[in-house]
């Protein structure tokens, strides 16, 4: 049996002992993680999409969360913050973009809250430690380290989310629940200090399934990858960063200047599609009067369904103020507009009109969500796959296609080439 003459031990990869010892141990682990982070920077120069996935899944919070769960955060707080800064530097280098404090705050949110899943180790360390101790049945009100962690956590959340240390023994806390409360505060803080346009953007990117494109496993053969330029532009746009230096004239309509956040490019993305469609042989009247983009001959109870696909921009001046207060408002307005245009026509033909409305940031209208759920049920039965897996795959492919179109619109209107190549720094 190994013995120690000091109060400092390492048990199952976790340091136990004095502050200096625990901090030193964490520093050594942080230094070891630097090797992986440096490799991700190199990978990012040729494939930032894969580099971001690996940073989220392997190189950031998950890399050192074991130590955060087993070591009192107060013993290594400086090192926790230093590691977070390392992750931020790695992200900015491998994606070749400069982050603002607000954009980095968004990036640290989970995918479901419109972030990139690059969770802060320092910010969530108390939640990790409390959950670990309580679920292991080791919580005690007399534990000073646990009391420090609980007090630090309670200072970050509203009273209704605060933890009573005396109840941890009978009612253990789960890290998911504790971290969700922290993320709510973080999102609300970011939202409150944002402009109306950024509020509308944040509500849209945090809508269900909007971030599905970030979870897609890149596969060029399946059309599920973004080239470096597209990915860099997509991340900038997603985080509300400057997508064009200054306000140069639009490369496709020079009479209009580009705005830094790319609103002009994405609002007028349809102009590119319209020009392409003009050479398709369809008459102008037919394009404007057809009641469907896709006709499903046997959709529900033997009745055909006319699917009309449209993409709307939540930052449109028509409803931007309301879109900054209500998530999905742009999609709702577009669904109503499609019904008023197509319902009578579809009724004459014996069809059901189903608008498939997507907001440009990836939020889908309620009717589209219902249609995709039904489609996923069919596909799950046919392929003998879990429906949840089919739903993820469906939204991942749809939203990656949408993001690619947005990125290309931004690049085209900045006068950039769409050819594959290395990304340039901001």
mmCIF file of C-alpha atoms in Angstrom, residues 7-274:
data_model
loop_
_atom_site.group_PDB
_atom_site.id
_atom_site.type_symbol
_atom_site.label_atom_id
_atom_site.label_comp_id
_atom_site.label_asym_id
_atom_site.label_seq_id
_atom_site.Cartn_x
_atom_site.Cartn_y
_atom_site.Cartn_z
ATOM 1 C CA UNK A 7 -2.030 15.655 3.522
ATOM 2 C CA UNK A 8 -1.828 15.740 -0.289
ATOM 3 C CA UNK A 9 -3.128 12.749 -2.234
ATOM 4 C CA UNK A 10 -4.360 11.902 -5.740
ATOM 5 C CA UNK A 11 -7.227 9.423 -5.667
ATOM 6 C CA UNK A 12 -8.893 8.237 -8.874
ATOM 7 C CA UNK A 13 -7.421 11.164 -10.782
ATOM 8 C CA UNK A 14 -8.634 13.813 -8.327
ATOM 9 C CA UNK A 15 -6.400 15.857 -6.000
ATOM 10 C CA UNK A 16 -7.106 15.918 -2.282
ATOM 11 C CA UNK A 17 -5.143 18.208 -0.008
ATOM 12 C CA UNK A 18 -3.894 21.740 0.388
ATOM 13 C CA UNK A 19 -4.882 24.622 -1.876
ATOM 14 C CA UNK A 20 -1.404 24.932 -3.420
ATOM 15 C CA UNK A 21 -1.301 21.192 -4.172
ATOM 16 C CA UNK A 22 -4.763 21.097 -5.771
ATOM 17 C CA UNK A 23 -4.054 24.218 -7.801
ATOM 18 C CA UNK A 24 -0.728 22.784 -8.957
ATOM 19 C CA UNK A 25 -2.371 19.503 -9.945
ATOM 20 C CA UNK A 26 -5.046 21.309 -11.929
ATOM 21 C CA UNK A 27 -2.344 23.431 -13.611
ATOM 22 C CA UNK A 28 -0.595 20.263 -14.759
ATOM 23 C CA UNK A 29 -3.842 18.914 -16.221
ATOM 24 C CA UNK A 30 -4.487 22.237 -17.921
ATOM 25 C CA UNK A 31 -1.001 22.121 -19.432
ATOM 26 C CA UNK A 32 -1.649 18.578 -20.672
ATOM 27 C CA UNK A 33 -4.915 19.734 -22.252
ATOM 28 C CA UNK A 34 -2.974 22.422 -24.112
ATOM 29 C CA UNK A 35 -1.605 19.767 -26.445
ATOM 30 C CA UNK A 36 -5.080 18.853 -27.618
ATOM 31 C CA UNK A 37 -6.143 22.495 -27.879
ATOM 32 C CA UNK A 38 -3.084 23.304 -29.998
ATOM 33 C CA UNK A 39 -3.930 20.412 -32.308
ATOM 34 C CA UNK A 40 -7.470 21.750 -32.704
ATOM 35 C CA UNK A 41 -6.066 25.120 -33.778
ATOM 36 C CA UNK A 42 -4.088 23.368 -36.526
ATOM 37 C CA UNK A 43 -7.141 21.350 -37.552
ATOM 38 C CA UNK A 44 -9.238 24.502 -37.654
ATOM 39 C CA UNK A 45 -7.086 25.980 -40.401
ATOM 40 C CA UNK A 46 -8.392 23.348 -42.823
ATOM 41 C CA UNK A 47 -11.635 22.094 -41.248
ATOM 42 C CA UNK A 48 -13.102 24.455 -38.641
ATOM 43 C CA UNK A 49 -16.401 22.552 -38.608
ATOM 44 C CA UNK A 50 -14.804 19.381 -37.242
ATOM 45 C CA UNK A 51 -12.501 21.414 -34.983
ATOM 46 C CA UNK A 52 -15.506 23.085 -33.321
ATOM 47 C CA UNK A 53 -17.260 19.758 -32.742
ATOM 48 C CA UNK A 54 -14.127 18.277 -31.147
ATOM 49 C CA UNK A 55 -13.620 21.377 -29.007
ATOM 50 C CA UNK A 56 -17.177 21.071 -27.697
ATOM 51 C CA UNK A 57 -17.158 17.301 -27.219
ATOM 52 C CA UNK A 58 -13.568 16.636 -26.130
ATOM 53 C CA UNK A 59 -11.454 19.713 -25.583
ATOM 54 C CA UNK A 60 -13.428 22.110 -23.399
ATOM 55 C CA UNK A 61 -15.643 21.569 -20.365
ATOM 56 C CA UNK A 62 -15.730 17.798 -20.785
ATOM 57 C CA UNK A 63 -11.932 17.566 -20.714
ATOM 58 C CA UNK A 64 -11.608 18.565 -17.051
ATOM 59 C CA UNK A 65 -15.118 18.224 -15.660
ATOM 60 C CA UNK A 66 -14.083 15.112 -13.664
ATOM 61 C CA UNK A 67 -11.764 17.242 -11.552
ATOM 62 C CA UNK A 68 -14.437 19.916 -11.132
ATOM 63 C CA UNK A 69 -16.840 17.292 -9.819
ATOM 64 C CA UNK A 70 -14.367 15.847 -7.331
ATOM 65 C CA UNK A 71 -12.383 18.898 -6.207
ATOM 66 C CA UNK A 72 -13.804 21.876 -4.301
ATOM 67 C CA UNK A 73 -13.857 24.752 -6.825
ATOM 68 C CA UNK A 74 -12.414 27.175 -4.258
ATOM 69 C CA UNK A 75 -9.146 25.194 -4.302
ATOM 70 C CA UNK A 76 -8.476 25.806 -7.985
ATOM 71 C CA UNK A 77 -10.594 28.778 -9.003
ATOM 72 C CA UNK A 78 -7.769 30.671 -10.724
ATOM 73 C CA UNK A 79 -6.879 27.615 -12.786
ATOM 74 C CA UNK A 80 -10.526 27.099 -13.751
ATOM 75 C CA UNK A 81 -10.694 30.641 -15.127
ATOM 76 C CA UNK A 82 -7.348 30.189 -16.876
ATOM 77 C CA UNK A 83 -8.639 27.065 -18.615
ATOM 78 C CA UNK A 84 -11.765 28.911 -19.786
ATOM 79 C CA UNK A 85 -9.526 31.570 -21.311
ATOM 80 C CA UNK A 86 -7.524 28.836 -23.061
ATOM 81 C CA UNK A 87 -10.713 27.454 -24.581
ATOM 82 C CA UNK A 88 -11.747 30.922 -25.768
ATOM 83 C CA UNK A 89 -8.336 31.486 -27.394
ATOM 84 C CA UNK A 90 -8.530 28.079 -29.044
ATOM 85 C CA UNK A 91 -11.982 28.858 -30.419
ATOM 86 C CA UNK A 92 -10.984 32.248 -31.832
ATOM 87 C CA UNK A 93 -7.860 30.776 -33.449
ATOM 88 C CA UNK A 94 -9.372 27.611 -34.911
ATOM 89 C CA UNK A 95 -12.400 29.520 -36.231
ATOM 90 C CA UNK A 96 -10.304 32.562 -37.257
ATOM 91 C CA UNK A 97 -12.733 35.046 -35.725
ATOM 92 C CA UNK A 98 -12.511 37.635 -32.958
ATOM 93 C CA UNK A 99 -15.146 37.301 -30.261
ATOM 94 C CA UNK A 100 -16.694 40.082 -28.244
ATOM 95 C CA UNK A 101 -17.626 39.462 -24.616
ATOM 96 C CA UNK A 102 -21.309 39.189 -25.530
ATOM 97 C CA UNK A 103 -20.685 36.787 -28.426
ATOM 98 C CA UNK A 104 -18.479 34.629 -26.200
ATOM 99 C CA UNK A 105 -21.198 34.621 -23.543
ATOM 100 C CA UNK A 106 -23.559 33.260 -26.205
ATOM 101 C CA UNK A 107 -20.978 30.702 -27.377
ATOM 102 C CA UNK A 108 -20.767 29.354 -23.804
ATOM 103 C CA UNK A 109 -24.493 28.580 -23.762
ATOM 104 C CA UNK A 110 -25.723 25.097 -24.624
ATOM 105 C CA UNK A 111 -26.932 24.388 -28.157
ATOM 106 C CA UNK A 112 -30.553 24.415 -27.002
ATOM 107 C CA UNK A 113 -30.119 27.997 -25.756
ATOM 108 C CA UNK A 114 -28.603 29.189 -29.029
ATOM 109 C CA UNK A 115 -24.956 28.809 -28.020
ATOM 110 C CA UNK A 116 -22.101 26.649 -29.258
ATOM 111 C CA UNK A 117 -21.943 24.391 -26.200
ATOM 112 C CA UNK A 118 -18.545 25.720 -25.040
ATOM 113 C CA UNK A 119 -19.593 25.709 -21.389
ATOM 114 C CA UNK A 120 -17.491 27.621 -18.865
ATOM 115 C CA UNK A 121 -15.740 25.295 -16.425
ATOM 116 C CA UNK A 122 -15.375 28.022 -13.802
ATOM 117 C CA UNK A 123 -19.014 29.134 -14.050
ATOM 118 C CA UNK A 124 -20.392 25.579 -13.741
ATOM 119 C CA UNK A 125 -17.807 24.137 -11.341
ATOM 120 C CA UNK A 126 -19.910 24.748 -8.227
ATOM 121 C CA UNK A 127 -22.898 23.039 -9.856
ATOM 122 C CA UNK A 128 -20.700 20.081 -10.838
ATOM 123 C CA UNK A 129 -19.231 19.727 -7.337
ATOM 124 C CA UNK A 130 -22.564 20.062 -5.525
ATOM 125 C CA UNK A 131 -24.252 17.520 -7.802
ATOM 126 C CA UNK A 132 -21.393 15.048 -7.426
ATOM 127 C CA UNK A 133 -21.330 15.235 -3.625
ATOM 128 C CA UNK A 134 -25.111 15.111 -3.208
ATOM 129 C CA UNK A 135 -25.781 12.229 -5.606
ATOM 130 C CA UNK A 136 -22.985 10.223 -3.945
ATOM 131 C CA UNK A 137 -24.778 10.597 -0.613
ATOM 132 C CA UNK A 138 -21.872 12.505 0.944
ATOM 133 C CA UNK A 139 -23.568 15.871 1.516
ATOM 134 C CA UNK A 140 -23.199 17.270 5.008
ATOM 135 C CA UNK A 141 -24.093 20.775 6.259
ATOM 136 C CA UNK A 142 -20.853 20.732 8.263
ATOM 137 C CA UNK A 143 -18.724 20.307 5.099
ATOM 138 C CA UNK A 144 -17.087 23.711 4.665
ATOM 139 C CA UNK A 145 -16.114 23.074 1.059
ATOM 140 C CA UNK A 146 -19.672 22.082 0.175
ATOM 141 C CA UNK A 147 -21.026 25.114 2.031
ATOM 142 C CA UNK A 148 -18.676 27.390 0.056
ATOM 143 C CA UNK A 149 -19.831 25.841 -3.220
ATOM 144 C CA UNK A 150 -23.519 26.171 -2.279
ATOM 145 C CA UNK A 151 -23.079 29.807 -1.227
ATOM 146 C CA UNK A 152 -21.210 30.632 -4.447
ATOM 147 C CA UNK A 153 -23.889 28.923 -6.528
ATOM 148 C CA UNK A 154 -26.738 30.667 -4.701
ATOM 149 C CA UNK A 155 -25.176 34.054 -5.401
ATOM 150 C CA UNK A 156 -25.505 33.340 -9.152
ATOM 151 C CA UNK A 157 -29.152 32.252 -9.254
ATOM 152 C CA UNK A 158 -32.487 33.792 -8.189
ATOM 153 C CA UNK A 159 -33.938 32.863 -4.769
ATOM 154 C CA UNK A 160 -36.370 30.335 -6.272
ATOM 155 C CA UNK A 161 -33.430 28.347 -7.694
ATOM 156 C CA UNK A 162 -31.248 28.554 -4.564
ATOM 157 C CA UNK A 163 -30.088 25.367 -2.835
ATOM 158 C CA UNK A 164 -30.760 24.520 0.790
ATOM 159 C CA UNK A 165 -27.680 22.663 1.975
ATOM 160 C CA UNK A 166 -29.710 20.910 4.671
ATOM 161 C CA UNK A 167 -31.926 19.237 2.060
ATOM 162 C CA UNK A 168 -29.131 17.841 -0.121
ATOM 163 C CA UNK A 169 -28.999 14.569 1.832
ATOM 164 C CA UNK A 170 -32.657 13.745 1.247
ATOM 165 C CA UNK A 171 -33.016 15.493 -2.126
ATOM 166 C CA UNK A 172 -29.828 15.194 -4.202
ATOM 167 C CA UNK A 173 -29.327 17.724 -7.003
ATOM 168 C CA UNK A 174 -28.460 16.796 -10.560
ATOM 169 C CA UNK A 175 -25.899 18.789 -12.487
ATOM 170 C CA UNK A 176 -28.216 19.172 -15.486
ATOM 171 C CA UNK A 177 -30.792 20.937 -13.310
ATOM 172 C CA UNK A 178 -28.254 23.178 -11.586
ATOM 173 C CA UNK A 179 -26.509 24.118 -14.823
ATOM 174 C CA UNK A 180 -29.843 24.836 -16.517
ATOM 175 C CA UNK A 181 -30.594 27.455 -13.843
ATOM 176 C CA UNK A 182 -27.199 29.068 -14.434
ATOM 177 C CA UNK A 183 -27.809 29.105 -18.182
ATOM 178 C CA UNK A 184 -31.188 30.757 -17.724
ATOM 179 C CA UNK A 185 -29.507 33.598 -15.840
ATOM 180 C CA UNK A 186 -26.734 33.822 -18.435
ATOM 181 C CA UNK A 187 -29.197 33.916 -21.348
ATOM 182 C CA UNK A 188 -31.425 36.479 -19.642
ATOM 183 C CA UNK A 189 -28.427 38.678 -18.874
ATOM 184 C CA UNK A 190 -27.273 38.524 -22.492
ATOM 185 C CA UNK A 191 -30.806 39.147 -23.732
ATOM 186 C CA UNK A 192 -31.413 42.171 -21.494
ATOM 187 C CA UNK A 193 -28.300 43.986 -22.708
ATOM 188 C CA UNK A 194 -28.940 43.281 -26.412
ATOM 189 C CA UNK A 195 -30.430 45.499 -29.099
ATOM 190 C CA UNK A 196 -33.896 44.762 -30.490
ATOM 191 C CA UNK A 197 -32.336 43.051 -33.520
ATOM 192 C CA UNK A 198 -30.088 40.897 -31.338
ATOM 193 C CA UNK A 199 -33.015 40.004 -29.086
ATOM 194 C CA UNK A 200 -34.917 38.730 -32.131
ATOM 195 C CA UNK A 201 -31.815 36.803 -33.219
ATOM 196 C CA UNK A 202 -31.313 35.246 -29.781
ATOM 197 C CA UNK A 203 -34.939 34.137 -29.550
ATOM 198 C CA UNK A 204 -34.713 32.570 -32.999
ATOM 199 C CA UNK A 205 -31.404 30.709 -32.519
ATOM 200 C CA UNK A 206 -32.601 29.365 -29.155
ATOM 201 C CA UNK A 207 -35.831 27.968 -30.612
ATOM 202 C CA UNK A 208 -36.290 24.169 -30.722
ATOM 203 C CA UNK A 209 -34.158 22.474 -33.413
ATOM 204 C CA UNK A 210 -32.577 25.758 -34.612
ATOM 205 C CA UNK A 211 -29.093 24.629 -33.587
ATOM 206 C CA UNK A 212 -29.447 21.122 -35.048
ATOM 207 C CA UNK A 213 -26.868 21.972 -37.725
ATOM 208 C CA UNK A 214 -24.173 22.264 -35.062
ATOM 209 C CA UNK A 215 -24.637 18.613 -34.059
ATOM 210 C CA UNK A 216 -24.380 17.199 -37.583
ATOM 211 C CA UNK A 217 -21.454 14.843 -38.140
ATOM 212 C CA UNK A 218 -19.652 16.390 -41.151
ATOM 213 C CA UNK A 219 -19.769 14.184 -44.255
ATOM 214 C CA UNK A 220 -18.939 15.700 -47.659
ATOM 215 C CA UNK A 221 -20.267 12.593 -49.406
ATOM 216 C CA UNK A 222 -23.691 13.102 -47.834
ATOM 217 C CA UNK A 223 -23.705 16.854 -48.352
ATOM 218 C CA UNK A 224 -23.407 17.425 -44.604
ATOM 219 C CA UNK A 225 -20.327 19.608 -44.476
ATOM 220 C CA UNK A 226 -19.503 23.277 -44.806
ATOM 221 C CA UNK A 227 -16.369 24.508 -46.488
ATOM 222 C CA UNK A 228 -14.101 26.656 -44.266
ATOM 223 C CA UNK A 229 -15.353 29.996 -45.603
ATOM 224 C CA UNK A 230 -18.996 28.983 -45.208
ATOM 225 C CA UNK A 231 -18.449 27.753 -41.672
ATOM 226 C CA UNK A 232 -16.581 30.846 -40.569
ATOM 227 C CA UNK A 233 -19.307 33.096 -41.961
ATOM 228 C CA UNK A 234 -22.067 30.954 -40.432
ATOM 229 C CA UNK A 235 -20.499 31.168 -36.965
ATOM 230 C CA UNK A 236 -20.084 34.933 -37.236
ATOM 231 C CA UNK A 237 -23.700 35.363 -38.270
ATOM 232 C CA UNK A 238 -24.952 32.967 -35.580
ATOM 233 C CA UNK A 239 -23.127 34.905 -32.851
ATOM 234 C CA UNK A 240 -24.119 38.335 -34.162
ATOM 235 C CA UNK A 241 -20.559 39.288 -35.131
ATOM 236 C CA UNK A 242 -19.463 41.627 -37.903
ATOM 237 C CA UNK A 243 -19.845 39.770 -41.230
ATOM 238 C CA UNK A 244 -18.374 42.512 -43.437
ATOM 239 C CA UNK A 245 -15.733 45.152 -42.686
ATOM 240 C CA UNK A 246 -17.293 48.602 -42.715
ATOM 241 C CA UNK A 247 -20.316 49.159 -44.953
ATOM 242 C CA UNK A 248 -19.206 48.362 -48.515
ATOM 243 C CA UNK A 249 -21.771 48.285 -51.341
ATOM 244 C CA UNK A 250 -23.499 44.959 -51.945
ATOM 245 C CA UNK A 251 -21.771 43.020 -54.728
ATOM 246 C CA UNK A 252 -25.155 42.009 -56.217
ATOM 247 C CA UNK A 253 -27.060 45.281 -55.754
ATOM 248 C CA UNK A 254 -24.463 48.082 -55.434
ATOM 249 C CA UNK A 255 -27.085 50.715 -54.632
ATOM 250 C CA UNK A 256 -27.463 49.131 -51.184
ATOM 251 C CA UNK A 257 -24.652 49.142 -48.590
ATOM 252 C CA UNK A 258 -23.985 46.002 -46.554
ATOM 253 C CA UNK A 259 -24.615 46.194 -42.831
ATOM 254 C CA UNK A 260 -22.083 44.647 -40.410
ATOM 255 C CA UNK A 261 -24.504 42.002 -39.100
ATOM 256 C CA UNK A 262 -25.443 40.676 -42.546
ATOM 257 C CA UNK A 263 -29.119 41.601 -42.376
ATOM 258 C CA UNK A 264 -29.219 42.902 -45.955
ATOM 259 C CA UNK A 265 -27.617 39.771 -47.398
ATOM 260 C CA UNK A 266 -29.971 37.336 -45.706
ATOM 261 C CA UNK A 267 -33.072 39.482 -46.216
ATOM 262 C CA UNK A 268 -32.395 39.563 -49.947
ATOM 263 C CA UNK A 269 -31.132 36.022 -50.325
ATOM 264 C CA UNK A 270 -34.317 35.214 -52.269
ATOM 265 C CA UNK A 271 -33.129 37.477 -55.114
ATOM 266 C CA UNK A 272 -30.503 34.885 -56.013
ATOM 267 C CA UNK A 273 -33.046 32.058 -56.069
ATOM 268 C CA UNK A 274 -35.495 34.152 -58.085
#
